[in-house]
Amino acid sequence: MSASATARETVLGRVRDALALAPAQEVTVPRAYRTGRTLPDDQRLALLTDRLVDYKAHVHTCTADGTAATVAAVLHDRAARRIGVPPGLDPAWLAAYEGEVQEDAADVPAPRLDALDGVVTASAVSCAETGTIFLDGSPGQGRRALSLVPDLHVCVVDLSTVVVGVPEAVARLAPGRPTTLISGPSATSDIELERVEGVHGPRTLDVVIRTDA
């Protein structure tokens, strides 16, 4: 038996011993945190925008009727000539885009996604207080790799899906769906606190907020 296997069995044995000594009764987890907070539309929009900009994301607002023009303008400004989209994305959102659109599928290898200039997705819910956008893998949002591999992510957010805090956001999510949390473009810092972007996901995040949707 290898040393690594021996160490693994030792660790697992200690876990089993600890579980055997643990009390059998169920533990009630206190959930007295604040829930149900609300803010008017303009305040939720301002708060979310402030947080996103602080995270170095780019925010664009439009009406639902202006979605196609706004998305096309963002993609043009980013020189995105070939983009990927999840299979359930509303095609009307790309009606004004003149580049190549590739619909993603589960059998497309992740390395092929790196050849895309960007990706356009919808979103499930957003938390204004933390500036976090939640994707839940539904047809308009796609699989996690699609929103992580390309260097540009254009994410469409409906203001009606923007809530105040984390408890309100989690309450809107389906527990059985895979959830991706996005708080600005991918970034990290080295030991000298030098910011490096695009390490674990898109280097650029453009958020299109539809104020009447």
mmCIF file of C-alpha atoms in Angstrom:
data_model
loop_
_atom_site.group_PDB
_atom_site.id
_atom_site.type_symbol
_atom_site.label_atom_id
_atom_site.label_comp_id
_atom_site.label_asym_id
_atom_site.label_seq_id
_atom_site.Cartn_x
_atom_site.Cartn_y
_atom_site.Cartn_z
ATOM 1 C CA MET A 1 0.000 0.000 0.000
ATOM 2 C CA SER A 2 1.334 3.420 -0.977
ATOM 3 C CA ALA A 3 2.015 6.172 1.515
ATOM 4 C CA SER A 4 -0.781 8.290 0.021
ATOM 5 C CA ALA A 5 -3.290 5.445 0.380
ATOM 6 C CA THR A 6 -2.212 4.888 3.989
ATOM 7 C CA ALA A 7 -2.641 8.573 4.781
ATOM 8 C CA ARG A 8 -6.079 8.550 3.149
ATOM 9 C CA GLU A 9 -7.226 5.595 5.206
ATOM 10 C CA THR A 10 -5.904 7.260 8.353
ATOM 11 C CA VAL A 11 -7.856 10.436 7.671
ATOM 12 C CA LEU A 12 -11.051 8.584 6.768
ATOM 13 C CA GLY A 13 -10.697 6.405 9.860
ATOM 14 C CA ARG A 14 -10.499 9.480 12.077
ATOM 15 C CA VAL A 15 -13.567 10.937 10.379
ATOM 16 C CA ARG A 16 -15.505 7.725 11.017
ATOM 17 C CA ASP A 17 -14.396 7.706 14.650
ATOM 18 C CA ALA A 18 -15.488 11.324 15.084
ATOM 19 C CA LEU A 19 -18.884 10.612 13.544
ATOM 20 C CA ALA A 20 -19.362 7.667 15.858
ATOM 21 C CA LEU A 21 -18.741 9.889 18.876
ATOM 22 C CA ALA A 22 -20.942 12.731 17.642
ATOM 23 C CA PRO A 23 -24.356 13.199 19.256
ATOM 24 C CA ALA A 24 -27.135 11.432 17.381
ATOM 25 C CA GLN A 25 -29.801 14.100 17.804
ATOM 26 C CA GLU A 26 -30.530 16.546 15.036
ATOM 27 C CA VAL A 27 -29.156 20.055 15.383
ATOM 28 C CA THR A 28 -31.424 22.995 14.665
ATOM 29 C CA VAL A 29 -29.636 25.660 12.669
ATOM 30 C CA PRO A 30 -30.795 29.168 13.624
ATOM 31 C CA ARG A 31 -32.047 31.105 10.624
ATOM 32 C CA ALA A 32 -33.001 34.416 12.152
ATOM 33 C CA TYR A 33 -31.268 36.461 9.488
ATOM 34 C CA ARG A 34 -33.048 39.323 7.794
ATOM 35 C CA THR A 35 -35.293 38.393 4.874
ATOM 36 C CA GLY A 36 -37.852 40.054 2.679
ATOM 37 C CA ARG A 37 -36.063 43.378 2.344
ATOM 38 C CA THR A 38 -37.194 45.578 -0.532
ATOM 39 C CA LEU A 39 -36.180 48.837 -2.189
ATOM 40 C CA PRO A 40 -37.776 50.862 -4.992
ATOM 41 C CA ASP A 41 -36.615 50.060 -8.520
ATOM 42 C CA ASP A 42 -34.407 53.122 -8.846
ATOM 43 C CA GLN A 43 -32.608 52.412 -5.577
ATOM 44 C CA ARG A 44 -32.006 48.750 -6.424
ATOM 45 C CA LEU A 45 -30.671 49.785 -9.824
ATOM 46 C CA ALA A 46 -28.375 52.422 -8.326
ATOM 47 C CA LEU A 47 -27.068 50.048 -5.645
ATOM 48 C CA LEU A 48 -26.375 47.200 -8.070
ATOM 49 C CA THR A 49 -24.713 49.561 -10.533
ATOM 50 C CA ASP A 50 -22.505 51.027 -7.816
ATOM 51 C CA ARG A 51 -21.335 47.585 -6.711
ATOM 52 C CA LEU A 52 -20.722 46.329 -10.251
ATOM 53 C CA VAL A 53 -18.723 49.395 -11.231
ATOM 54 C CA ASP A 54 -16.695 49.074 -8.029
ATOM 55 C CA TYR A 55 -15.831 45.537 -9.158
ATOM 56 C CA LYS A 56 -14.689 46.981 -12.531
ATOM 57 C CA ALA A 57 -17.641 45.634 -14.484
ATOM 58 C CA HIS A 58 -19.226 47.787 -17.204
ATOM 59 C CA VAL A 59 -22.926 48.583 -16.812
ATOM 60 C CA HIS A 60 -25.330 49.520 -19.608
ATOM 61 C CA THR A 61 -29.016 50.253 -19.072
ATOM 62 C CA CYS A 62 -31.765 50.000 -21.643
ATOM 63 C CA THR A 63 -35.429 49.178 -22.052
ATOM 64 C CA ALA A 64 -36.519 45.741 -23.178
ATOM 65 C CA ASP A 65 -37.100 47.101 -26.689
ATOM 66 C CA GLY A 66 -33.518 48.349 -26.765
ATOM 67 C CA THR A 67 -31.900 45.056 -25.786
ATOM 68 C CA ALA A 68 -30.748 44.085 -29.289
ATOM 69 C CA ALA A 69 -29.247 47.488 -30.049
ATOM 70 C CA THR A 70 -27.468 47.670 -26.692
ATOM 71 C CA VAL A 71 -26.045 44.145 -26.894
ATOM 72 C CA ALA A 72 -24.891 44.759 -30.469
ATOM 73 C CA ALA A 73 -23.211 48.034 -29.455
ATOM 74 C CA VAL A 74 -21.377 46.359 -26.586
ATOM 75 C CA LEU A 75 -20.157 43.519 -28.804
ATOM 76 C CA HIS A 76 -19.072 45.988 -31.493
ATOM 77 C CA ASP A 77 -17.134 48.091 -28.982
ATOM 78 C CA ARG A 78 -15.407 44.925 -27.725
ATOM 79 C CA ALA A 79 -14.559 43.834 -31.290
ATOM 80 C CA ALA A 80 -16.357 40.546 -30.668
ATOM 81 C CA ARG A 81 -16.800 39.017 -34.111
ATOM 82 C CA ARG A 82 -17.641 35.482 -32.974
ATOM 83 C CA ILE A 83 -19.700 34.823 -29.868
ATOM 84 C CA GLY A 84 -21.183 31.843 -28.098
ATOM 85 C CA VAL A 85 -24.705 31.665 -26.724
ATOM 86 C CA PRO A 86 -26.610 29.124 -24.633
ATOM 87 C CA PRO A 87 -29.237 27.177 -26.611
ATOM 88 C CA GLY A 88 -32.163 28.903 -24.896
ATOM 89 C CA LEU A 89 -31.059 32.527 -25.294
ATOM 90 C CA ASP A 90 -33.738 34.796 -26.782
ATOM 91 C CA PRO A 91 -32.632 35.210 -30.442
ATOM 92 C CA ALA A 92 -34.232 38.666 -30.551
ATOM 93 C CA TRP A 93 -31.448 39.910 -28.275
ATOM 94 C CA LEU A 94 -28.960 39.344 -31.125
ATOM 95 C CA ALA A 95 -31.095 40.679 -33.974
ATOM 96 C CA ALA A 96 -28.812 43.703 -34.453
ATOM 97 C CA TYR A 97 -25.534 41.799 -34.099
ATOM 98 C CA GLU A 98 -23.679 41.279 -37.380
ATOM 99 C CA GLY A 99 -21.053 38.787 -36.237
ATOM 100 C CA GLU A 100 -21.007 34.993 -36.069
ATOM 101 C CA VAL A 101 -23.153 33.300 -33.422
ATOM 102 C CA GLN A 102 -22.349 29.772 -32.236
ATOM 103 C CA GLU A 103 -24.902 27.934 -30.128
ATOM 104 C CA ASP A 104 -23.288 25.985 -27.317
ATOM 105 C CA ALA A 105 -23.959 22.319 -26.566
ATOM 106 C CA ALA A 106 -22.912 19.913 -23.833
ATOM 107 C CA ASP A 107 -20.637 17.971 -26.196
ATOM 108 C CA VAL A 108 -18.598 21.023 -27.253
ATOM 109 C CA PRO A 109 -15.161 20.653 -25.602
ATOM 110 C CA ALA A 110 -14.266 23.488 -23.253
ATOM 111 C CA PRO A 111 -11.022 24.304 -25.152
ATOM 112 C CA ARG A 112 -13.097 25.175 -28.232
ATOM 113 C CA LEU A 113 -14.887 27.850 -26.219
ATOM 114 C CA ASP A 114 -11.567 29.667 -25.877
ATOM 115 C CA ALA A 115 -11.722 30.480 -29.605
ATOM 116 C CA LEU A 116 -14.824 32.636 -29.037
ATOM 117 C CA ASP A 117 -14.475 36.389 -28.658
ATOM 118 C CA GLY A 118 -17.210 36.421 -26.035
ATOM 119 C CA VAL A 119 -20.465 35.002 -24.754
ATOM 120 C CA VAL A 120 -23.929 36.449 -24.199
ATOM 121 C CA THR A 121 -26.169 34.987 -21.482
ATOM 122 C CA ALA A 122 -29.248 35.793 -19.469
ATOM 123 C CA SER A 123 -29.274 35.637 -15.653
ATOM 124 C CA ALA A 124 -31.449 34.177 -12.917
ATOM 125 C CA VAL A 125 -31.295 36.747 -10.120
ATOM 126 C CA SER A 126 -28.949 39.495 -8.923
ATOM 127 C CA CYS A 127 -28.124 40.773 -5.438
ATOM 128 C CA ALA A 128 -27.833 44.556 -5.355
ATOM 129 C CA GLU A 129 -26.166 44.696 -1.946
ATOM 130 C CA THR A 130 -23.210 42.539 -2.983
ATOM 131 C CA GLY A 131 -23.221 43.245 -6.729
ATOM 132 C CA THR A 132 -23.542 39.533 -7.434
ATOM 133 C CA ILE A 133 -25.224 37.994 -10.480
ATOM 134 C CA PHE A 134 -26.506 34.428 -10.183
ATOM 135 C CA LEU A 135 -26.642 32.046 -13.150
ATOM 136 C CA ASP A 136 -28.526 28.794 -12.598
ATOM 137 C CA GLY A 137 -27.740 26.825 -15.748
ATOM 138 C CA SER A 138 -31.206 27.268 -17.255
ATOM 139 C CA PRO A 139 -31.543 27.321 -21.087
ATOM 140 C CA GLY A 140 -30.879 31.053 -21.436
ATOM 141 C CA GLN A 141 -27.824 30.916 -19.181
ATOM 142 C CA GLY A 142 -26.100 27.731 -20.280
ATOM 143 C CA ARG A 143 -23.463 25.578 -18.674
ATOM 144 C CA ARG A 144 -20.799 26.943 -16.380
ATOM 145 C CA ALA A 145 -17.956 26.503 -18.889
ATOM 146 C CA LEU A 146 -19.662 28.794 -21.399
ATOM 147 C CA SER A 147 -19.627 31.740 -18.992
ATOM 148 C CA LEU A 148 -16.128 31.047 -17.658
ATOM 149 C CA VAL A 149 -13.900 30.233 -20.652
ATOM 150 C CA PRO A 150 -14.427 33.130 -23.122
ATOM 151 C CA ASP A 151 -12.627 36.351 -22.216
ATOM 152 C CA LEU A 152 -15.770 38.517 -22.533
ATOM 153 C CA HIS A 153 -19.122 37.918 -20.838
ATOM 154 C CA VAL A 154 -22.119 40.057 -21.759
ATOM 155 C CA CYS A 155 -24.799 39.296 -19.180
ATOM 156 C CA VAL A 156 -28.375 40.538 -19.529
ATOM 157 C CA VAL A 157 -30.105 41.314 -16.231
ATOM 158 C CA ASP A 158 -33.794 42.166 -15.853
ATOM 159 C CA LEU A 159 -34.391 44.730 -13.134
ATOM 160 C CA SER A 160 -37.363 42.676 -11.911
ATOM 161 C CA THR A 161 -34.875 39.929 -10.936
ATOM 162 C CA VAL A 162 -32.685 42.263 -8.873
ATOM 163 C CA VAL A 163 -33.234 41.867 -5.121
ATOM 164 C CA VAL A 164 -31.703 43.638 -2.145
ATOM 165 C CA GLY A 165 -29.702 41.010 -0.264
ATOM 166 C CA VAL A 166 -28.316 37.497 -0.348
ATOM 167 C CA PRO A 167 -31.239 35.835 1.525
ATOM 168 C CA GLU A 168 -33.708 37.314 -0.967
ATOM 169 C CA ALA A 169 -31.559 36.114 -3.878
ATOM 170 C CA VAL A 170 -31.133 32.582 -2.542
ATOM 171 C CA ALA A 171 -34.902 32.337 -1.969
ATOM 172 C CA ARG A 172 -35.408 32.757 -5.718
ATOM 173 C CA LEU A 173 -33.006 29.977 -6.703
ATOM 174 C CA ALA A 174 -33.921 26.356 -7.317
ATOM 175 C CA PRO A 175 -31.759 24.270 -4.938
ATOM 176 C CA GLY A 176 -31.274 21.488 -7.480
ATOM 177 C CA ARG A 177 -29.791 23.682 -10.206
ATOM 178 C CA PRO A 178 -26.047 24.389 -10.624
ATOM 179 C CA THR A 179 -25.394 27.962 -9.543
ATOM 180 C CA THR A 180 -22.626 30.283 -10.702
ATOM 181 C CA LEU A 181 -22.058 33.508 -8.758
ATOM 182 C CA ILE A 182 -20.487 36.439 -10.611
ATOM 183 C CA SER A 183 -19.213 39.530 -8.815
ATOM 184 C CA GLY A 184 -17.410 41.492 -11.509
ATOM 185 C CA PRO A 185 -14.832 40.160 -13.971
ATOM 186 C CA SER A 186 -12.486 37.406 -12.856
ATOM 187 C CA ALA A 187 -9.640 38.844 -10.787
ATOM 188 C CA THR A 188 -7.112 37.916 -8.168
ATOM 189 C CA SER A 189 -4.171 39.571 -6.420
ATOM 190 C CA ASP A 190 -0.640 38.383 -5.781
ATOM 191 C CA ILE A 191 1.207 38.695 -2.494
ATOM 192 C CA GLU A 192 1.952 42.368 -3.261
ATOM 193 C CA LEU A 193 -1.756 43.007 -3.943
ATOM 194 C CA GLU A 194 -1.183 43.537 -7.664
ATOM 195 C CA ARG A 195 -4.539 42.919 -9.336
ATOM 196 C CA VAL A 196 -4.537 40.382 -12.176
ATOM 197 C CA GLU A 197 -7.688 39.955 -14.240
ATOM 198 C CA GLY A 198 -8.905 37.029 -16.321
ATOM 199 C CA VAL A 199 -7.249 34.295 -14.279
ATOM 200 C CA HIS A 200 -10.295 32.201 -13.378
ATOM 201 C CA GLY A 201 -12.867 33.507 -15.861
ATOM 202 C CA PRO A 202 -13.719 36.392 -18.200
ATOM 203 C CA ARG A 203 -11.397 39.390 -18.123
ATOM 204 C CA THR A 204 -14.268 41.686 -19.131
ATOM 205 C CA LEU A 205 -17.842 41.704 -17.797
ATOM 206 C CA ASP A 206 -20.483 43.868 -19.469
ATOM 207 C CA VAL A 207 -23.847 43.904 -17.727
ATOM 208 C CA VAL A 208 -26.908 45.017 -19.681
ATOM 209 C CA ILE A 209 -29.686 45.916 -17.237
ATOM 210 C CA ARG A 210 -33.174 46.070 -18.746
ATOM 211 C CA THR A 211 -34.955 48.613 -16.587
ATOM 212 C CA ASP A 212 -38.527 47.720 -17.602
ATOM 213 C CA ALA A 213 -38.185 43.930 -17.633
#
